[in-house]
XYZ file of C-alpha atoms in Angstrom:
426
model
C 107.314 162.306 91.090
C 110.011 159.661 90.567
C 108.466 156.296 89.592
C 108.714 153.679 92.316
C 110.645 151.359 89.990
C 113.391 154.021 89.582
C 113.757 154.799 93.297
C 116.877 153.205 94.875
C 116.361 150.708 97.684
C 116.203 152.550 100.989
C 115.184 152.066 104.576
C 111.478 152.676 105.279
C 109.613 152.564 108.611
C 107.949 149.196 109.205
C 106.784 149.175 112.838
C 107.019 151.270 115.982
C 106.256 150.580 119.615
C 105.484 152.382 122.878
C 105.800 150.358 126.097
C 104.653 151.793 129.454
C 105.270 155.426 128.472
C 102.680 158.191 128.905
C 99.236 156.528 128.757
C 100.320 153.574 126.599
C 100.678 150.037 127.904
C 102.259 147.912 125.168
C 101.305 149.388 121.796
C 102.688 148.377 118.384
C 102.077 150.678 115.387
C 102.282 149.086 111.919
C 103.370 151.235 108.970
C 102.057 150.592 105.451
C 104.550 151.386 102.714
C 106.525 153.481 105.202
C 103.483 155.595 106.124
C 101.376 155.794 109.284
C 97.994 157.496 109.627
C 96.721 158.335 113.132
C 93.083 159.443 113.325
C 91.404 160.373 116.590
C 89.786 163.330 118.370
C 91.884 166.259 119.597
C 93.726 165.557 122.814
C 93.822 161.773 122.312
C 97.632 161.679 122.129
C 98.421 161.561 118.404
C 101.017 164.326 118.554
C 102.483 162.888 121.738
C 102.902 159.498 120.063
C 104.750 161.084 117.142
C 106.909 163.182 119.501
C 107.933 159.950 121.238
C 109.184 158.372 118.011
C 110.479 160.925 115.503
C 112.808 162.696 115.432
C 113.479 161.776 119.078
C 114.750 158.251 118.324
C 117.012 159.568 115.534
C 118.823 162.369 117.377
C 118.368 161.260 121.054
C 117.864 164.917 122.011
C 115.862 164.834 125.264
C 115.610 168.662 125.319
C 113.679 169.008 122.036
C 111.069 166.258 122.216
C 107.879 168.310 121.833
C 106.996 169.794 118.456
C 107.084 173.384 119.726
C 110.442 172.892 121.454
C 109.289 174.948 124.437
C 108.594 172.315 127.100
C 111.110 170.940 129.609
C 110.986 167.754 131.604
C 108.850 165.982 129.025
C 110.281 162.543 129.765
C 109.744 163.005 133.504
C 106.131 164.049 132.901
C 105.499 161.061 130.619
C 106.840 158.592 133.161
C 105.553 160.024 136.477
C 102.283 161.830 135.735
C 99.237 159.824 136.753
C 101.298 156.879 138.103
C 101.786 155.387 141.549
C 104.953 153.415 140.734
C 108.059 154.687 142.561
C 110.402 153.815 139.657
C 108.447 153.257 136.425
C 110.317 152.275 133.277
C 109.338 151.870 129.627
C 110.601 151.667 126.053
C 110.209 153.549 122.760
C 111.360 151.748 119.609
C 111.211 151.969 115.825
C 111.764 149.291 113.166
C 112.880 150.106 109.616
C 113.061 147.652 106.720
C 114.912 147.403 103.407
C 113.905 144.337 101.425
C 114.348 141.359 103.735
C 116.650 143.274 106.137
C 115.438 144.877 109.353
C 116.950 147.298 111.850
C 115.420 147.998 115.282
C 116.551 150.868 117.503
C 115.075 152.632 120.483
C 115.323 154.055 123.948
C 114.749 152.717 127.436
C 113.475 155.173 130.057
C 113.489 154.858 133.856
C 112.179 157.541 136.231
C 112.725 157.833 139.985
C 109.949 159.566 141.882
C 112.080 160.043 144.992
C 114.930 161.861 143.210
C 112.801 163.271 140.354
C 115.450 162.039 137.911
C 115.079 160.312 134.549
C 117.653 157.864 133.117
C 117.778 156.739 129.473
C 119.661 154.058 127.551
C 119.774 153.427 123.797
C 120.173 150.352 121.604
C 120.540 149.353 117.909
C 119.929 145.747 116.863
C 118.971 143.687 113.815
C 116.717 141.516 115.995
C 113.019 142.274 115.487
C 111.327 143.498 118.669
C 108.341 141.383 119.654
C 109.534 138.564 117.358
C 113.227 137.897 118.047
C 113.718 140.313 120.947
C 111.110 140.755 123.688
C 111.184 143.910 125.815
C 108.339 142.757 128.083
C 108.297 139.771 130.433
C 105.142 139.013 132.397
C 103.613 142.341 131.240
C 106.549 144.203 132.868
C 109.274 145.978 130.796
C 112.669 144.316 131.205
C 115.489 146.081 133.016
C 118.527 147.727 131.466
C 120.806 144.864 132.558
C 118.421 142.271 131.102
C 118.404 144.139 127.767
C 122.206 144.280 127.789
C 122.331 140.473 128.052
C 119.780 140.012 125.247
C 121.553 142.243 122.709
C 125.121 141.063 123.372
C 127.579 141.372 121.737
C 125.935 144.561 120.498
C 126.550 147.715 122.559
C 124.070 149.378 124.919
C 124.537 153.174 124.910
C 124.061 155.043 128.179
C 122.605 158.543 128.610
C 126.071 160.062 128.325
C 126.782 158.023 125.132
C 123.981 159.487 123.028
C 126.500 161.035 120.619
C 127.978 157.589 119.899
C 124.420 156.270 119.428
C 123.655 159.006 116.863
C 126.883 158.356 114.952
C 126.298 154.580 114.804
C 122.638 154.990 113.822
C 123.417 157.452 111.026
C 126.223 155.188 109.793
C 123.906 152.176 109.528
C 120.910 154.056 108.055
C 122.282 157.033 106.115
C 125.840 155.854 105.436
C 127.223 158.391 107.921
C 125.672 161.434 106.165
C 124.776 164.537 108.165
C 120.997 164.805 108.609
C 120.853 167.771 110.994
C 119.339 170.065 108.344
C 116.597 167.516 107.651
C 115.816 167.185 111.358
C 115.680 170.992 111.637
C 113.237 171.130 108.719
C 111.126 168.386 110.318
C 110.932 170.266 113.628
C 110.103 173.511 111.842
C 107.263 171.954 109.830
C 105.844 170.180 112.892
C 105.892 173.328 115.026
C 102.240 174.245 115.806
C 103.078 177.947 115.262
C 104.879 177.454 111.989
C 102.237 179.564 110.222
C 103.218 182.631 112.303
C 106.704 182.743 110.803
C 106.362 180.665 107.691
C 108.313 182.981 105.391
C 111.017 183.623 107.937
C 111.975 180.092 108.902
C 110.854 177.707 106.166
C 113.209 177.250 103.212
C 111.845 177.913 99.761
C 110.794 174.656 98.113
C 110.706 174.149 94.333
C 107.355 173.821 92.601
C 108.098 170.207 91.699
C 108.435 169.334 95.399
C 105.171 171.112 96.207
C 103.418 169.290 93.361
C 104.781 165.983 94.588
C 103.512 166.738 98.108
C 100.089 167.858 96.854
C 99.493 164.865 94.611
C 98.668 162.461 97.504
C 96.066 164.951 98.775
C 94.441 165.050 95.357
C 94.310 161.261 95.311
C 92.822 161.093 98.819
C 89.188 160.800 97.658
C 90.057 157.946 95.330
C 91.935 156.288 98.151
C 88.872 156.620 100.371
C 86.665 154.970 97.738
C 89.183 152.168 97.387
C 89.273 151.735 101.158
C 85.473 151.531 101.284
C 85.420 148.963 98.490
C 88.143 146.977 100.203
C 86.190 147.124 103.465
C 83.129 145.662 101.758
C 85.310 143.004 100.147
C 86.800 142.214 103.544
C 83.320 141.800 105.016
C 82.413 139.431 102.194
C 85.593 137.486 102.787
C 84.814 137.316 106.501
C 81.369 135.868 105.731
C 82.866 133.315 103.356
C 85.531 132.480 105.903
C 82.974 131.919 108.673
C 80.849 129.665 106.447
C 83.732 127.693 105.040
C 85.389 127.385 108.464
C 82.335 125.619 109.912
C 82.125 123.359 106.866
C 85.826 122.571 106.982
C 85.641 121.846 110.724
C 82.801 119.348 110.244
C 84.550 117.731 107.285
C 87.794 117.437 109.209
C 85.990 115.853 112.163
C 84.419 113.287 109.835
C 87.662 112.470 108.109
C 89.458 112.314 111.441
C 86.987 109.734 112.733
C 87.475 107.647 109.586
C 91.225 107.959 109.907
C 91.171 106.847 113.546
C 88.990 103.862 112.613
C 91.340 102.942 109.781
C 94.329 103.278 112.099
C 92.687 100.917 114.604
C 92.080 98.362 111.820
C 95.702 98.727 110.747
C 96.929 98.056 114.296
C 94.752 94.929 114.548
C 96.044 93.653 111.210
C 99.614 94.251 112.287
C 99.038 92.253 115.470
C 97.506 89.413 113.418
C 100.470 89.493 111.048
C 102.930 89.310 113.958
C 101.057 86.317 115.427
C 101.014 84.499 112.062
C 104.708 85.214 111.554
C 105.476 83.784 115.005
C 103.508 80.606 114.209
C 105.333 80.295 110.898
C 108.733 80.632 112.580
C 107.749 78.058 115.221
C 106.652 75.568 112.521
C 109.938 76.035 110.669
C 111.839 75.332 113.898
C 109.884 72.149 114.615
C 110.423 70.978 111.020
C 114.183 71.538 111.323
C 114.243 69.540 114.588
C 112.325 66.678 112.931
C 114.740 66.634 109.993
C 117.698 66.456 112.377
C 116.168 63.553 114.313
C 115.354 61.711 111.067
C 118.959 61.958 109.940
C 120.110 60.603 113.292
C 117.760 57.615 113.021
C 118.863 56.903 109.447
C 122.476 56.921 110.641
C 121.536 54.391 113.378
C 119.819 52.125 110.818
C 122.870 52.262 108.544
C 125.167 51.412 111.457
C 123.013 48.429 112.509
C 122.808 47.153 108.964
C 126.586 47.356 108.662
C 126.962 45.418 111.891
C 124.573 42.710 110.671
C 126.409 42.455 107.365
C 129.738 42.202 109.138
C 128.419 39.461 111.425
C 126.919 37.478 108.567
C 130.180 37.671 106.660
C 132.370 36.604 109.570
C 134.130 33.160 109.599
C 132.452 32.114 112.848
C 129.021 32.759 111.462
C 129.913 30.917 108.240
C 131.400 27.879 110.015
C 128.450 27.679 112.374
C 130.547 28.133 115.510
C 128.688 29.713 118.269
C 125.663 29.636 116.025
C 123.112 30.009 118.797
C 124.801 32.989 120.362
C 125.220 34.566 116.995
C 121.620 33.780 116.083
C 120.413 35.395 119.277
C 122.649 38.331 118.657
C 121.393 38.581 115.096
C 117.805 38.397 116.296
C 118.538 41.106 118.819
C 120.117 43.224 116.117
C 117.131 42.611 113.833
C 114.764 43.654 116.570
C 116.847 46.743 117.149
C 116.869 47.394 113.425
C 113.100 46.892 113.268
C 112.629 49.271 116.181
C 114.938 51.768 114.522
C 113.024 51.463 111.254
C 109.734 51.973 113.153
C 111.166 54.994 114.863
C 112.466 56.194 111.498
C 109.012 55.773 109.975
C 107.497 57.690 112.909
C 110.040 60.470 112.509
C 109.403 60.534 108.783
C 105.659 60.827 109.446
C 106.368 63.575 111.997
C 108.592 65.333 109.448
C 105.818 65.095 106.849
C 103.313 66.505 109.335
C 105.730 69.307 110.215
C 106.271 70.033 106.508
C 102.520 70.118 105.998
C 102.134 72.452 109.008
C 104.852 74.720 107.575
C 103.058 74.770 104.224
C 99.749 75.593 105.908
C 101.387 78.319 108.017
C 103.098 79.769 104.929
C 99.815 79.772 103.014
C 98.022 81.403 105.970
C 100.798 84.022 106.263
C 100.497 84.796 102.538
C 96.713 85.144 102.874
C 97.086 87.447 105.911
C 99.763 89.472 104.116
C 97.505 89.995 101.083
C 94.629 91.004 103.376
C 96.938 93.384 105.263
C 98.102 94.966 102.018
C 94.535 95.554 100.941
C 93.712 97.129 104.327
C 96.839 99.329 104.202
C 95.880 100.449 100.662
C 92.409 101.353 101.954
C 94.046 103.233 104.853
C 96.280 105.201 102.450
C 93.175 106.106 100.445
C 91.444 107.306 103.607
C 94.496 109.352 104.653
C 94.621 111.008 101.227
C 90.968 111.945 101.627
C 91.815 113.748 104.894
C 93.386 116.569 102.910
C 90.807 119.385 102.422
C 89.809 119.471 98.782
C 86.688 121.623 98.930
C 86.871 125.085 97.450
C 85.292 128.198 98.965
C 81.677 128.684 97.819
C 82.396 132.402 97.229
C 84.619 133.802 94.498
C 85.786 137.394 94.811
C 85.332 139.799 91.935
C 88.507 139.945 89.808
C 88.528 143.737 90.274
C 89.604 143.455 93.927
C 91.639 140.267 93.892
C 95.124 140.653 95.326
C 98.108 138.423 94.494
C 97.520 136.645 97.798
C 93.853 136.066 96.898
C 94.831 134.775 93.449
C 97.333 132.386 95.074
C 94.842 131.229 97.693
C 92.153 130.610 95.018
C 94.042 127.581 93.723
C 92.753 124.155 94.813
C 94.061 123.221 98.203
C 95.307 119.879 96.945
C 96.806 121.159 93.682
C 100.389 120.577 94.891
C 99.792 117.671 97.179
C 100.157 114.012 96.370
C 98.983 111.011 98.424
C 101.575 109.908 100.916
C 103.398 106.734 99.766
C 102.746 103.649 101.914
C 105.423 101.110 102.728
C 104.401 97.426 102.772
C 106.499 95.235 104.992
C 107.401 91.951 103.291
C 108.905 88.893 104.831
């Protein structure tokens, strides 16, 4: 056998689906490494399922669907037998993968009970069916026109365009190579009466090919033991998962309650900070108003003093003319000056009180800000504790650990850091 590392990259089956055809509702078959194993009692539909997919979806030959190649009207029987629908429709599809690339192709089938006719249409698309492209809406397969809209600008091949479908499919999968001989070999091997004419119809295969085909059968018993061991490991994992899930749920509930409580405290502190900031701004405004009024009063005092000085230095005042009137005027000006000085002293006292109120408000705001920072730090600590840090109580034996198990065995918080908290500052 050629080592897997030396095999070139190629398309391998990934998934397949049967929707409302034969006795299937909406069935998706998952391949493992390009292989699919169907195990069930005789008559359960294993051969029918394979006839629906390969090589039917590769060659679109509706006349050679069954393995024996002797039945006619197979599609009509699949769609109308055991059904009451007048015009049932369904889909058959296959997905192949190569690395991170996917290709989905398939066939839509619609039968008419009144005319006893079957219509098919074919599609090829990179969209993944069931993930990017949905062929069922409300548990009912979509119509041909609806599929045409979904796959645009890609083409939708009609029944009479099956040759174009085969050419395009072989171009995208096999690079345009002719695969008719391989399909003929596949039909010959799958024929239930191949043993009756084995020497006549089967080509002679080299011993190396026979050895390569027989090797998987020789390894089957080992595979079965591995499957049994993996099944027991899966059961152990399920038990650990159930136990740890309940523990994690309770721990998350507890941490959630603490987080909600911390969030409520944070909201209350923010409201208190907003109120303190508003008081601080109001005190600053009142202080500014007091300063303005004080400057106005000082200007009035300076003006009155200048007037008194001018009067005292005038010739009339010096010569004593109109002394009484001037004396009365001077007394009036002195009283006005005294009143202005009293008002100035009152405004100065008010300014001092406003300054003191501003200082108190600033000190209170600083105290509230420090308290808020401590509460926010406590809240950040609580939020960091919300991340699950517990490790599973069960550790799988290294013999059966997969790369995913090795990755998942790391601590849950190994790559996480506490979320940074922003402190608002005035």
